[in-house]
PDB file of C-alpha atoms in Angstrom:
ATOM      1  CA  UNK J  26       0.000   0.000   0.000  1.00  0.00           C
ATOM      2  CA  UNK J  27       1.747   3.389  -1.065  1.00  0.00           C
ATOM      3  CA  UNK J  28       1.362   5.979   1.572  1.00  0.00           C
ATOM      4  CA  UNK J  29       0.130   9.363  -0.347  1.00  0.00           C
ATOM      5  CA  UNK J  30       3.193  11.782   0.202  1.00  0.00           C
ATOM      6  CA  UNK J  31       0.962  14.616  -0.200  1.00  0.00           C
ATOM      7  CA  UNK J  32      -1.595  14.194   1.954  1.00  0.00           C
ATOM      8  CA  UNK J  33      -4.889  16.253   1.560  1.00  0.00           C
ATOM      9  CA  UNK J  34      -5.182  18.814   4.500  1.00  0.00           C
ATOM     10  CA  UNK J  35      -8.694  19.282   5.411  1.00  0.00           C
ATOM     11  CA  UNK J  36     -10.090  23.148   7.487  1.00  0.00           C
ATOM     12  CA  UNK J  37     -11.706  22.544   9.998  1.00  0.00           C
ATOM     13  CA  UNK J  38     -15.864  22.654   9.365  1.00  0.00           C
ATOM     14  CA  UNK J  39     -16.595  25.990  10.791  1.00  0.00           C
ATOM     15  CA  UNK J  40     -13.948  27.217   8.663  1.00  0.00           C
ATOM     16  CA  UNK J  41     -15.106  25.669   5.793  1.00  0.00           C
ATOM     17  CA  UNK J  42     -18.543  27.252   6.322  1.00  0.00           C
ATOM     18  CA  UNK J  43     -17.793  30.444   6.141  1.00  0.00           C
ATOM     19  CA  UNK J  44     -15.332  30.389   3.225  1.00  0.00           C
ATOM     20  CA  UNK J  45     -17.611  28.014   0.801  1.00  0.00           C
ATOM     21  CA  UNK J  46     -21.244  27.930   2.237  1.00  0.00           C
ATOM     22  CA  UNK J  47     -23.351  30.039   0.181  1.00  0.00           C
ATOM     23  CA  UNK J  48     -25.468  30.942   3.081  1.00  0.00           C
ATOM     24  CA  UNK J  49     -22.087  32.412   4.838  1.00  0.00           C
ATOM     25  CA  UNK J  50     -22.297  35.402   2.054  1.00  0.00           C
ATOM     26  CA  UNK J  51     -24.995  36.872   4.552  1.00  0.00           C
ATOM     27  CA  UNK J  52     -21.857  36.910   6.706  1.00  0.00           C
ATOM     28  CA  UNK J  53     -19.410  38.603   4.002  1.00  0.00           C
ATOM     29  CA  UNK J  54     -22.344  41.187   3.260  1.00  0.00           C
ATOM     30  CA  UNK J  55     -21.853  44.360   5.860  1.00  0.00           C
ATOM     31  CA  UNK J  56     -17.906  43.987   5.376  1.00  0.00           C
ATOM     32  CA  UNK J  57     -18.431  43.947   1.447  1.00  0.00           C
ATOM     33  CA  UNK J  58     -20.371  46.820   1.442  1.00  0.00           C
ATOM     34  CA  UNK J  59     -18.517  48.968   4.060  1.00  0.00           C
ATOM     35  CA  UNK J  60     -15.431  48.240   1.922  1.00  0.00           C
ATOM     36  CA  UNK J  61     -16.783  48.874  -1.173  1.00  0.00           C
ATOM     37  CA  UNK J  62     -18.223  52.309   0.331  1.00  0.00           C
ATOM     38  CA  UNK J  63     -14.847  53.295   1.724  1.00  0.00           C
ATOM     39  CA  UNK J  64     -13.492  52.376  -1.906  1.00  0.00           C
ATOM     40  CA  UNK J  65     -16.118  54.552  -3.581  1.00  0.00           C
ATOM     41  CA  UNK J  66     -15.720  57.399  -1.313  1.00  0.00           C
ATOM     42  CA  UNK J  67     -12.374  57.828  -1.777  1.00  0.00           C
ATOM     43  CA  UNK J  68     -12.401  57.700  -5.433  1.00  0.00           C
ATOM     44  CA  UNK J  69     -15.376  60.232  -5.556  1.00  0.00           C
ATOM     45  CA  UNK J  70     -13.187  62.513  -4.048  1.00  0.00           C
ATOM     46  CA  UNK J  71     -10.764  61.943  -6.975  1.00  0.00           C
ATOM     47  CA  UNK J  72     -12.590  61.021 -10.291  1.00  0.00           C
ATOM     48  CA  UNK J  73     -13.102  64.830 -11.777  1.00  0.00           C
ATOM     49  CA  UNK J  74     -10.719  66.511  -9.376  1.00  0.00           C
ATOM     50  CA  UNK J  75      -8.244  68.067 -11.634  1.00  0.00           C
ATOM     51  CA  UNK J  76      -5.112  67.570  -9.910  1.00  0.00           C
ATOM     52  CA  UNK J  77      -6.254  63.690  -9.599  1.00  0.00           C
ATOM     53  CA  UNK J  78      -8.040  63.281 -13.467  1.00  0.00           C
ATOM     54  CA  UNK J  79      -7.942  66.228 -14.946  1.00  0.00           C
ATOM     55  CA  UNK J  80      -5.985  68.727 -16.912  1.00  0.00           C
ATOM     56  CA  UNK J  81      -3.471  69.067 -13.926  1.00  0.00           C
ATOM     57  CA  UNK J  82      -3.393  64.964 -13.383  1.00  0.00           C
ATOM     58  CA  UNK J  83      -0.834  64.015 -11.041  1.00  0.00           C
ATOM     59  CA  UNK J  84      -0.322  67.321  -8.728  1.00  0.00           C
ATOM     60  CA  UNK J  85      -1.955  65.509  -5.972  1.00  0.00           C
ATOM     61  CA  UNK J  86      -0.002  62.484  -6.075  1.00  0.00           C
ATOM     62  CA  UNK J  87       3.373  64.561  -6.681  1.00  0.00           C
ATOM     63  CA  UNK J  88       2.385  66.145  -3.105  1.00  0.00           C
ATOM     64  CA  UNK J  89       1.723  62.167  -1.615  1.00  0.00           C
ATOM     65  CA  UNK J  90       5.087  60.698  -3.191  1.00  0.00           C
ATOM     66  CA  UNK J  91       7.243  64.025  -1.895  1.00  0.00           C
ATOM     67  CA  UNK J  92       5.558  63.249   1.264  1.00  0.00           C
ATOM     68  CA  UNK J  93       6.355  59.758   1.432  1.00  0.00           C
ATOM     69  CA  UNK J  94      10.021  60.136   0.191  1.00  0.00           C
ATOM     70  CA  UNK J  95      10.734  62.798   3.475  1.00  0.00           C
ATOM     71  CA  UNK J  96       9.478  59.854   5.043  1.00  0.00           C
ATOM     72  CA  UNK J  97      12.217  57.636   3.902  1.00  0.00           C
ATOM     73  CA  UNK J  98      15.045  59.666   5.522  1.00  0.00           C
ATOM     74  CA  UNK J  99      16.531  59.787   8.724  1.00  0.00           C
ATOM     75  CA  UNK J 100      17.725  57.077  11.481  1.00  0.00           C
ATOM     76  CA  UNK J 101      14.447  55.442  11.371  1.00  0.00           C
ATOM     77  CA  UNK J 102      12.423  55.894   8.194  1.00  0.00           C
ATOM     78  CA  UNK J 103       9.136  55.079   7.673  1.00  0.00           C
ATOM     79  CA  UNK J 104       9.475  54.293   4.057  1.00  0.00           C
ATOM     80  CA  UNK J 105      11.761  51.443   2.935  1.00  0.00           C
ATOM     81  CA  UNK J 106      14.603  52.059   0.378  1.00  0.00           C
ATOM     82  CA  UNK J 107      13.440  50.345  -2.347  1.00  0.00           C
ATOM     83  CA  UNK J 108       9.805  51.388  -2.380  1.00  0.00           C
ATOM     84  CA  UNK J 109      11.004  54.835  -2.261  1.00  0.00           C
ATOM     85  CA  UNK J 110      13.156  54.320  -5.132  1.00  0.00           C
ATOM     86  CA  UNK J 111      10.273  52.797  -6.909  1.00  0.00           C
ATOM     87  CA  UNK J 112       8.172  55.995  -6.047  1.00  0.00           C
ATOM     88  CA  UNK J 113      11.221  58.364  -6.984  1.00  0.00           C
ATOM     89  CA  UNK J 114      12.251  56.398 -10.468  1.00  0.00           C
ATOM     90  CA  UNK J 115       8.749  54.655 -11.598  1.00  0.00           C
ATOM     91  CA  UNK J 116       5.678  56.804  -9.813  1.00  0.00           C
ATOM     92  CA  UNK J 117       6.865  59.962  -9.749  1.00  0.00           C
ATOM     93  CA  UNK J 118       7.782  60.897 -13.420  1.00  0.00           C
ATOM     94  CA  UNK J 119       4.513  58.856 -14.479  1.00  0.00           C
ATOM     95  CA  UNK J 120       2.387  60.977 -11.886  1.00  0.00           C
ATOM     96  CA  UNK J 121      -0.392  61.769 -14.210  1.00  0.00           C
ATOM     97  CA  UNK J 122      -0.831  57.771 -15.625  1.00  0.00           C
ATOM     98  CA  UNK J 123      -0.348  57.008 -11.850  1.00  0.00           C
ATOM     99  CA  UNK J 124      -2.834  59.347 -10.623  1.00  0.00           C
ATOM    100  CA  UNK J 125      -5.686  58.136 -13.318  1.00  0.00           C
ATOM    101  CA  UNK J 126      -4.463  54.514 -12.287  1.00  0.00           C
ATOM    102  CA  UNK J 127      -5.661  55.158  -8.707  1.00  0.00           C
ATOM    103  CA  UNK J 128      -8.717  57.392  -8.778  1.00  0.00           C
ATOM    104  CA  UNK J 129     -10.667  54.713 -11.263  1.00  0.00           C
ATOM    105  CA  UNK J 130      -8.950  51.645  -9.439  1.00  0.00           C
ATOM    106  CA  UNK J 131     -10.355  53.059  -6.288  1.00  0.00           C
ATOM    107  CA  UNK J 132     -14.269  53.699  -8.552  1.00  0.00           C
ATOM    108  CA  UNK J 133     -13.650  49.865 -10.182  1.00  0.00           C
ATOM    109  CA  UNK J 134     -13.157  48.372  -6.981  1.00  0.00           C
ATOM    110  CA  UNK J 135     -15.785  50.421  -4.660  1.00  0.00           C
ATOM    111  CA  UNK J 136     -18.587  49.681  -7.822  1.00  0.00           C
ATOM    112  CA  UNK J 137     -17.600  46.035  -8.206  1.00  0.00           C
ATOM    113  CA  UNK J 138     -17.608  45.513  -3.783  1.00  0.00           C
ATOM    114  CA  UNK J 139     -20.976  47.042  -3.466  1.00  0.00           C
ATOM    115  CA  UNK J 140     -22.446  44.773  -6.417  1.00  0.00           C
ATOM    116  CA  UNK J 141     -20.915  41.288  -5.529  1.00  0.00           C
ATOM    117  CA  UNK J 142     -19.339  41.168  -8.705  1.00  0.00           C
ATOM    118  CA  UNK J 143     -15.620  39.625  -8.757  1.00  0.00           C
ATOM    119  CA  UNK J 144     -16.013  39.881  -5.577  1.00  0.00           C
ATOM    120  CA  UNK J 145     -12.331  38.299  -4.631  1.00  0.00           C
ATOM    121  CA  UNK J 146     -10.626  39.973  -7.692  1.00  0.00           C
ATOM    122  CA  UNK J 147     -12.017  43.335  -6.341  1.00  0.00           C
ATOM    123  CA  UNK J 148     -10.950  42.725  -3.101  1.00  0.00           C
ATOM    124  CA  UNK J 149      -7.209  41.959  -3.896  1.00  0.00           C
ATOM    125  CA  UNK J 150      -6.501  44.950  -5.798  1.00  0.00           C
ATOM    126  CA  UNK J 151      -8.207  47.003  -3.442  1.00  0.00           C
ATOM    127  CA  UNK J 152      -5.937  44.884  -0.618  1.00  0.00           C
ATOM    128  CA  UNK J 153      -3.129  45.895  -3.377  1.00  0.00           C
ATOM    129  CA  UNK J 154      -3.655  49.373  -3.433  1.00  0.00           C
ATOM    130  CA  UNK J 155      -3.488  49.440   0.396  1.00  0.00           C
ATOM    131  CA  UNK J 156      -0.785  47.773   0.810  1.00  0.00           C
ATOM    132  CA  UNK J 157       0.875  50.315  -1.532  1.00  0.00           C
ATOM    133  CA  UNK J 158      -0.791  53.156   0.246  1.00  0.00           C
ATOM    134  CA  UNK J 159       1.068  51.553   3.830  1.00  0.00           C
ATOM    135  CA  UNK J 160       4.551  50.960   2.167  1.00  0.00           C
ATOM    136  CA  UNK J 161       4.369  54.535   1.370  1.00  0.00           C
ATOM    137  CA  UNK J 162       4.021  55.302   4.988  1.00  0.00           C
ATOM    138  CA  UNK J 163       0.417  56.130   5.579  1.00  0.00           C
ATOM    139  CA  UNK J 164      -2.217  54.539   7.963  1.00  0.00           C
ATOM    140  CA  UNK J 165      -5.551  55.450   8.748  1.00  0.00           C
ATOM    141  CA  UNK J 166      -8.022  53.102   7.548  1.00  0.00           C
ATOM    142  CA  UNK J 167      -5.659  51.109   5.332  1.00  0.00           C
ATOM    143  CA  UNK J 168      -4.669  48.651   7.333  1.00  0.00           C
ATOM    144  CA  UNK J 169      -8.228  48.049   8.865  1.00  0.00           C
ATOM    145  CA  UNK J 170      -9.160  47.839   4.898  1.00  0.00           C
ATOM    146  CA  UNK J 171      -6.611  45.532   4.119  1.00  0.00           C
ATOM    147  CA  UNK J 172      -7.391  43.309   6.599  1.00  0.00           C
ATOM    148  CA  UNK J 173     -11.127  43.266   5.427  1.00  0.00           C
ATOM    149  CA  UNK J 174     -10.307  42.932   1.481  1.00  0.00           C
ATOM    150  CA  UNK J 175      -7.828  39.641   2.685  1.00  0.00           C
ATOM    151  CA  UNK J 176     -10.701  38.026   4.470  1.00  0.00           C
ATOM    152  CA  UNK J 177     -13.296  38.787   1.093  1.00  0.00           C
ATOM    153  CA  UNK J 178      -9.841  37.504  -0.974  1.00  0.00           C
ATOM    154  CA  UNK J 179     -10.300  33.911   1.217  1.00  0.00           C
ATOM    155  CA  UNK J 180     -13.794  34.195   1.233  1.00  0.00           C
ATOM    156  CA  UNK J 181     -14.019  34.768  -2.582  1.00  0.00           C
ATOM    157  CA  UNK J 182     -16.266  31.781  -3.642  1.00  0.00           C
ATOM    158  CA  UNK J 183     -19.079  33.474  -1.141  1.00  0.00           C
ATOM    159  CA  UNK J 184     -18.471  36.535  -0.160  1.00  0.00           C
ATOM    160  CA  UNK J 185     -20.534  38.095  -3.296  1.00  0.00           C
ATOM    161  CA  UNK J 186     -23.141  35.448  -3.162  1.00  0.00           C
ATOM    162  CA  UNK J 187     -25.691  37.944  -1.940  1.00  0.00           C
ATOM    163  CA  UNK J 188     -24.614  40.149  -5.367  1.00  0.00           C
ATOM    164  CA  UNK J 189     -23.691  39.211  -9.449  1.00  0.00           C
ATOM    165  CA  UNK J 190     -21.278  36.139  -7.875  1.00  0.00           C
ATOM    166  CA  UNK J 191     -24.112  34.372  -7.520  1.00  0.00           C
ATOM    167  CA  UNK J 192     -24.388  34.472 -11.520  1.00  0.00           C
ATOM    168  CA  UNK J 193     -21.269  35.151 -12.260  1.00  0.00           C
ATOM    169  CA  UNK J 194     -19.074  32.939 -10.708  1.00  0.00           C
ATOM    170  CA  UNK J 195     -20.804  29.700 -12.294  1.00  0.00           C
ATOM    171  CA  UNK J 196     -20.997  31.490 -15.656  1.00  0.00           C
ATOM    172  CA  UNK J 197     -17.244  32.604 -15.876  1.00  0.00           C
ATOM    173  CA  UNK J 198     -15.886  29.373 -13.143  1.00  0.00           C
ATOM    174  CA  UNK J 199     -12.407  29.860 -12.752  1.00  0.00           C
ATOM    175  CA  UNK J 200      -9.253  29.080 -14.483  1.00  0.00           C
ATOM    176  CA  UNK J 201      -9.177  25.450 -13.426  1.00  0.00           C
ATOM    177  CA  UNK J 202     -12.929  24.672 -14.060  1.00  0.00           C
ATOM    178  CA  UNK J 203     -14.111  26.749 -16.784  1.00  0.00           C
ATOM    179  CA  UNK J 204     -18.251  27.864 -16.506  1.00  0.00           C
ATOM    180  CA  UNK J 205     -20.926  27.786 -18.241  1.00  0.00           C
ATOM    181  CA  UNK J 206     -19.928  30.853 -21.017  1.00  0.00           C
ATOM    182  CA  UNK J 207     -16.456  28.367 -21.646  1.00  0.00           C
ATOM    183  CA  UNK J 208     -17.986  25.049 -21.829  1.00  0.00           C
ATOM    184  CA  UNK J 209     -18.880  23.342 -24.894  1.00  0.00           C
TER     185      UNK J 209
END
């Protein structure tokens, strides 16, 4: 009898539950939606704002990155080396691109939270975009975000369920079972 080198590791049931039940998305819903909200808040303060997506696009995001590159000097910076390089040499002389990038990631990502739609591909760029936001040295609500849009990342198969995932997800499956729209 061959013993099975790779033995399947089961979570435990409770666990389980809440990441694959369909009747745990009742559980995802509030933190979905107050995500989402945050996501579409911020990028409402952005999307027309002319120093964010208009004629002037990257001023405000010049003023951020000079902000977080003071923050990468001294004894004790707050800003690693690298990611300040990457603000300095990448970011900052693509302000205007960057700018755009953010204000209608932050829209795409607020709309597609509040309608359960890609529910866990939502939730890890907006988990992305925080992360960046935190590197750079600021706090606030990020890493309470973050944490939320990791636990809709896990939660992905049912954390939309009460939104589009219910129809989407078994239309468009995933990359290693195809849905309905792919099947033959």
């Amino acid at each position: 009898m061959a013993r099975d080198v790779f033995p399947e590791i089961h979570e435990p049931a409770p666990v389980r539950w809440l990441l694959a039940n369909p009747r745990a998305g009742w559980v995802w819903l509030l933190p979905r939606l107050w995500l989402g909200w945050q996501w579409l808040q911020a990028a409402l303060g952005k999307v027309g704002d002319p120093a964010w997506t208009g004629p002037q696009a990257g001023a405000a995001l010049q003023g951020f990155i000079q902000g977080a590159l003071q923050r990468a000097e001294g004894p004790h910076p707050e800003v690693t080396g690298w990611y300040a390089r990457f603000l300095r040499d990448v970011v900052l002389p693509n302000a205007a691109t960057w700018a755009k990038l953010v204000a209608y990631g932050e829209l795409l990502v607020g709309i597609a939270l509040l309608a359960g739609m890609l529910t866990g591909i939502a939730a890890f760029f907006g988990s992305f975009m925080n992360f960046s936001f935190m590197l750079a040295g600021t706090s606030s609500a990020n890493p309470v975000m973050f944490a939320v849009a990791t636990a809709l990342v896990l939660a992905w198969r049912v954390a939309g369920w009460i939104g589009l995932d219910r129809w989407l997800l078994p239309l468009l499956g995933t990359p290693w079972e195809p849905g309905r729209a792919f099947r033959r």
